[in-house]
CSV table of C-alpha atoms and ligand atoms in Angstrom, one decimal:
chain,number,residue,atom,x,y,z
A,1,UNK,CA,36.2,62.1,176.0
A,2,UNK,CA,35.8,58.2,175.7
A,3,UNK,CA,39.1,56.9,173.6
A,4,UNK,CA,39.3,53.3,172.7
A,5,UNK,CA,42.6,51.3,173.9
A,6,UNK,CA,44.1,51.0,170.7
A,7,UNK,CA,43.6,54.8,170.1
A,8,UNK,CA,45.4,55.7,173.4
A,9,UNK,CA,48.0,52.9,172.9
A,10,UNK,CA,48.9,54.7,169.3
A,11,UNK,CA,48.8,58.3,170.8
A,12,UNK,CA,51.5,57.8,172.9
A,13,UNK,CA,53.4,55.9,170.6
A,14,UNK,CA,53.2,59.0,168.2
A,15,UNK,CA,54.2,61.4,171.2
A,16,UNK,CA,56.9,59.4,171.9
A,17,UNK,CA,58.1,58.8,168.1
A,18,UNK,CA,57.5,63.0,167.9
A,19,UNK,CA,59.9,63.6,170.8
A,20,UNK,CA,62.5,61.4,169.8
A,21,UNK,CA,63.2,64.4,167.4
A,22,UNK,CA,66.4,66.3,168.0
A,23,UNK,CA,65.5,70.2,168.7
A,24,UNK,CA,67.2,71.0,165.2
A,25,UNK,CA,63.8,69.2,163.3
A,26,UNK,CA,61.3,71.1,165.1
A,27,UNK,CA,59.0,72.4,162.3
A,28,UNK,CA,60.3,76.2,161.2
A,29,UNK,CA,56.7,78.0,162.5
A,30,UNK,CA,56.9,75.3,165.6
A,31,UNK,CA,57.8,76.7,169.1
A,32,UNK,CA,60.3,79.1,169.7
A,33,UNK,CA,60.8,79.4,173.4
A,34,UNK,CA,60.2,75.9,174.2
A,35,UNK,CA,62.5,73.5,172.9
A,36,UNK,CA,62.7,69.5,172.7
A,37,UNK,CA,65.3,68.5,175.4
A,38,UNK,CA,68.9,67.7,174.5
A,39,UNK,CA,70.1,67.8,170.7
A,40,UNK,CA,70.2,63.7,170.3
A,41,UNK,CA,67.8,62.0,167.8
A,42,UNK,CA,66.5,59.4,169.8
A,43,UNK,CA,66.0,57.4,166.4
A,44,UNK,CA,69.7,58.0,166.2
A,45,UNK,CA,70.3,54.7,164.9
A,46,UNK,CA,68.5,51.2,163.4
A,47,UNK,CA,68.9,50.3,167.2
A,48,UNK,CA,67.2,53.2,168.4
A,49,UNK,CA,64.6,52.2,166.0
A,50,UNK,CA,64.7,48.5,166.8
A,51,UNK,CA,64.2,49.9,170.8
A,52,UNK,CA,61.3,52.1,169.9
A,53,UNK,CA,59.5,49.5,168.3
A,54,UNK,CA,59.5,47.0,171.2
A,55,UNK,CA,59.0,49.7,173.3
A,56,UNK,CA,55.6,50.3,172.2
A,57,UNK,CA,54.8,46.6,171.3
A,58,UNK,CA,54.7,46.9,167.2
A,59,UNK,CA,54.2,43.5,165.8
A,60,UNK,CA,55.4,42.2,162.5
A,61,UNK,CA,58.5,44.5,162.6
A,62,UNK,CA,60.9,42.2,160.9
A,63,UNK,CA,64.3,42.8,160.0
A,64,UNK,CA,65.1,46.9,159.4
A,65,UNK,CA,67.1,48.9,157.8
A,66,UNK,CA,68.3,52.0,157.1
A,67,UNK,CA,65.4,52.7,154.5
A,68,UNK,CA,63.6,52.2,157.4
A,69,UNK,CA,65.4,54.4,159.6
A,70,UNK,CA,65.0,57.2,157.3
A,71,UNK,CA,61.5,56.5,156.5
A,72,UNK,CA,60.4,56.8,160.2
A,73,UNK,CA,62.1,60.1,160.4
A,74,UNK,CA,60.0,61.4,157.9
A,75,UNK,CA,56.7,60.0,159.0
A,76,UNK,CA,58.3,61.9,162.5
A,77,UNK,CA,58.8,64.9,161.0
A,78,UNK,CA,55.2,64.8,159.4
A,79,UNK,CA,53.4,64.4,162.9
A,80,UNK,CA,55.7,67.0,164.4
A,81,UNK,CA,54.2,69.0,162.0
A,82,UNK,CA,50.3,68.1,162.8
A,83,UNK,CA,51.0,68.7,166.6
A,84,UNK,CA,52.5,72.4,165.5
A,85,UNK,CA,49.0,72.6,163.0
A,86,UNK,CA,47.5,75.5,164.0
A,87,UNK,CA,43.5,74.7,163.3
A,88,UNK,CA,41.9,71.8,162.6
A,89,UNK,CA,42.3,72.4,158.5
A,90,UNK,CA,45.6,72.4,158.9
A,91,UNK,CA,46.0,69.2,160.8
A,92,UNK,CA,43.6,67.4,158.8
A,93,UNK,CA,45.4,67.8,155.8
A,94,UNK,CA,48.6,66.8,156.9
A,95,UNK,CA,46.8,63.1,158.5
A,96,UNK,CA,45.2,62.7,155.2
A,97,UNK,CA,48.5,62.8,153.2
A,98,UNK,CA,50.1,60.4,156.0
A,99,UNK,CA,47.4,57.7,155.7
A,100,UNK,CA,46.8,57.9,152.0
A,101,UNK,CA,50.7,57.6,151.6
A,102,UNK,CA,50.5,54.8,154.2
A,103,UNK,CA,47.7,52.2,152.4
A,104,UNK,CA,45.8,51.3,155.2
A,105,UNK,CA,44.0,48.5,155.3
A,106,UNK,CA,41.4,48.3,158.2
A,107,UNK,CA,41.0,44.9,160.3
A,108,UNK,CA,39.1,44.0,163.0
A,109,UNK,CA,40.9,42.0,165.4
A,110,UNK,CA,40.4,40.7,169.5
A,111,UNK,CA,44.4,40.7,170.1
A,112,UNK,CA,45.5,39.3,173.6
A,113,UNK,CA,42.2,39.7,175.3
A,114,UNK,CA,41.3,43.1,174.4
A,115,UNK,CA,37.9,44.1,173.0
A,116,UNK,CA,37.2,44.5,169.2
A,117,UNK,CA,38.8,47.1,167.9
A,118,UNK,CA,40.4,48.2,164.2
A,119,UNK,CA,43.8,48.0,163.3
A,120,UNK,CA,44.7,50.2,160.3
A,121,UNK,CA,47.8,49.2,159.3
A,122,UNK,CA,48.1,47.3,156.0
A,123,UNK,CA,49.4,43.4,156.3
A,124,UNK,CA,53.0,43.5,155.8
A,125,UNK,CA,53.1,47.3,155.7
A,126,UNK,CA,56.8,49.0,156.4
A,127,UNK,CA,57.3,50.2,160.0
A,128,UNK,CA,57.1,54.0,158.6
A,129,UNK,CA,54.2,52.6,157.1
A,130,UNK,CA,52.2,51.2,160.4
A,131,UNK,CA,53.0,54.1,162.4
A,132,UNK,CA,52.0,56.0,159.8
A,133,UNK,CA,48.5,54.7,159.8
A,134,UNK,CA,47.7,53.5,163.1
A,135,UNK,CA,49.5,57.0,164.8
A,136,UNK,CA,47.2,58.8,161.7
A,137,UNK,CA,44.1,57.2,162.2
A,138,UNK,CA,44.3,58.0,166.4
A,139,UNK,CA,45.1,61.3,165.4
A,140,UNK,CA,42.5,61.4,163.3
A,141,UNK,CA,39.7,60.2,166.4
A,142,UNK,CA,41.1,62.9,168.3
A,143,UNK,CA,40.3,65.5,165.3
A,144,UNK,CA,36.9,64.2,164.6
A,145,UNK,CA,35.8,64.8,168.2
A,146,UNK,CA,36.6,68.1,167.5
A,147,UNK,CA,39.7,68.1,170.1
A,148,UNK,CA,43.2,68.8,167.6
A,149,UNK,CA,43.4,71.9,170.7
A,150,UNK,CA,44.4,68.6,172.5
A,151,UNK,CA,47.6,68.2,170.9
A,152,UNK,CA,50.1,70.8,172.4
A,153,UNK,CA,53.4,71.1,172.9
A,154,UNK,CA,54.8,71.7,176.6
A,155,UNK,CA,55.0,75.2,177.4
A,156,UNK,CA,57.7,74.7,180.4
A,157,UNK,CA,61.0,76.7,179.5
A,158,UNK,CA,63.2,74.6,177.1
A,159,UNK,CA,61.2,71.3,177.0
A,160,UNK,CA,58.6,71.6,173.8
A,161,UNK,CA,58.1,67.8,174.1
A,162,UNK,CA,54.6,67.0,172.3
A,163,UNK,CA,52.1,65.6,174.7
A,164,UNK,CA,47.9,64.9,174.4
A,165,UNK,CA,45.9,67.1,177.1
A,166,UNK,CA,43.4,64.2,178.4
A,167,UNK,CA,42.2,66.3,180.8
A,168,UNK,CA,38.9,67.1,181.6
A,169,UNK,CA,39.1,71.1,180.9
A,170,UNK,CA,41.9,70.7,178.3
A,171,UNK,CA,43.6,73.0,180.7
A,172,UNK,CA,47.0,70.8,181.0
A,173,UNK,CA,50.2,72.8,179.6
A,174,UNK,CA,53.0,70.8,180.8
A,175,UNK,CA,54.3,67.0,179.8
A,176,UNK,CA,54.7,64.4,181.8
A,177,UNK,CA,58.7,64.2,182.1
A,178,UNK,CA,60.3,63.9,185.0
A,179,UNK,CA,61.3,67.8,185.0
A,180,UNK,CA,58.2,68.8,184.0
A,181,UNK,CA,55.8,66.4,186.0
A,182,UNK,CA,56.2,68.3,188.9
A,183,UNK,CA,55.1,71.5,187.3
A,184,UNK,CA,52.2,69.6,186.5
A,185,UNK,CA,51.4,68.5,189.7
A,186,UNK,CA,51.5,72.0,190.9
A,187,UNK,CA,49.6,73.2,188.1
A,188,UNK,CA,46.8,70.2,189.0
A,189,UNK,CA,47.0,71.0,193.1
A,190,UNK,CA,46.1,74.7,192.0
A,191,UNK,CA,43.3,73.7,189.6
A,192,UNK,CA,41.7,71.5,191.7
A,193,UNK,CA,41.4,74.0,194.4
A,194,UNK,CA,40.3,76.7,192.2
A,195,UNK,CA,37.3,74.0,191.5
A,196,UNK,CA,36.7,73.7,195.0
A,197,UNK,CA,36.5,77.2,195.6
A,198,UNK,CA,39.7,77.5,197.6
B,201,ZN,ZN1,45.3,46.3,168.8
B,202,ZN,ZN1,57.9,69.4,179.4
């Protein structure tokens, strides 16, 4: 599956926004053996928000607040809930509501040396706003090519954080955190010599 920068650049900003959650916001029909890490909201604060913004390079942030604290839960909460959708129906509807609530406004831009590509995000748009519409519209690609399977949670005992299976076979169940990774290496080591025939 061929996804643009920007798409992959807003998919892991929305995995990371998603696991920021504390375990207690997990949707209610989300996973119930595997749980996100630690009970801290990593947007705990305007800090923490401030932080996640640089983090992933949003421009045009401007000053924020706690409006925009809350407002960024929410959106958060929202994609928790697409990653626990379980069919493509399901998921859909929830992006929908997120990018029609968001006002995007679609631009074609050649940012710091990249390649044409659309940003979504309406001009002066809210930072719950942005993320809403950019992280919408990349979960959107991924729905379109008919992959929302691609959008799991980690199965690993008491992790739960989101991640995006780019794999080849969609056969990855583990995230990429440093507990998990090397589950996933494992995991990889055995795949790959199942396709040799090992
Ligand atoms: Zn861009
Ligand atoms: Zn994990």
């Amino acid at each position: 599956m061929l996804i643009p920068h920007d798409t992959r650049i807003a998919l892991d900003t929305v995995v990371d926004l998603v696991n920021t959650a504390p375990e207690g916001e997990l949707p209610p029909d989300g996973p119930t053996d595997g749980l996100v890490d630690g009970l801290e909201d990593g947007l705990a604060d305007i800090a923490a928000l401030y932080d996640f913004a640089e983090r992933h390079h949003i421009s045009g942030v401007g000053t924020l607040g706690e409006k925009d604290l809350g407002a960024v839960r929410d959106v958060r909460s929202h994609f928790a809930e697409v990653f626990a959708a379980p069919d493509a129906r399901t998921a859909v509807d929830l992006v929908n509501r997120l990018v029609a609530a968001a006002g995007t406004t679609p631009q074609l831009t050649d940012h710091d040396g990249y390649d044409w590509h659309v940003h979504y995000f309406a001009p002066d748009a809210s930072l719950a706003d942005h993320l809403a519409a950019d992280c919408g519209m990349a979960l959107a690609f991924i729905i379109v090519a008919g992959e929302q399977e691609r959008l799991r949670r980690c199965e690993a005992p008491g992790c739960g954080r989101a991640f995006v299976d780019l794999s080849r076979n969609r056969s990855r169940r583990y995230c990429s955190s440093r507990t998990c990774g090397n589950r996933l290496h494992v995991a990889a080591y055995r795949a790959r010599r199942r396709e040799a025939g090992a």
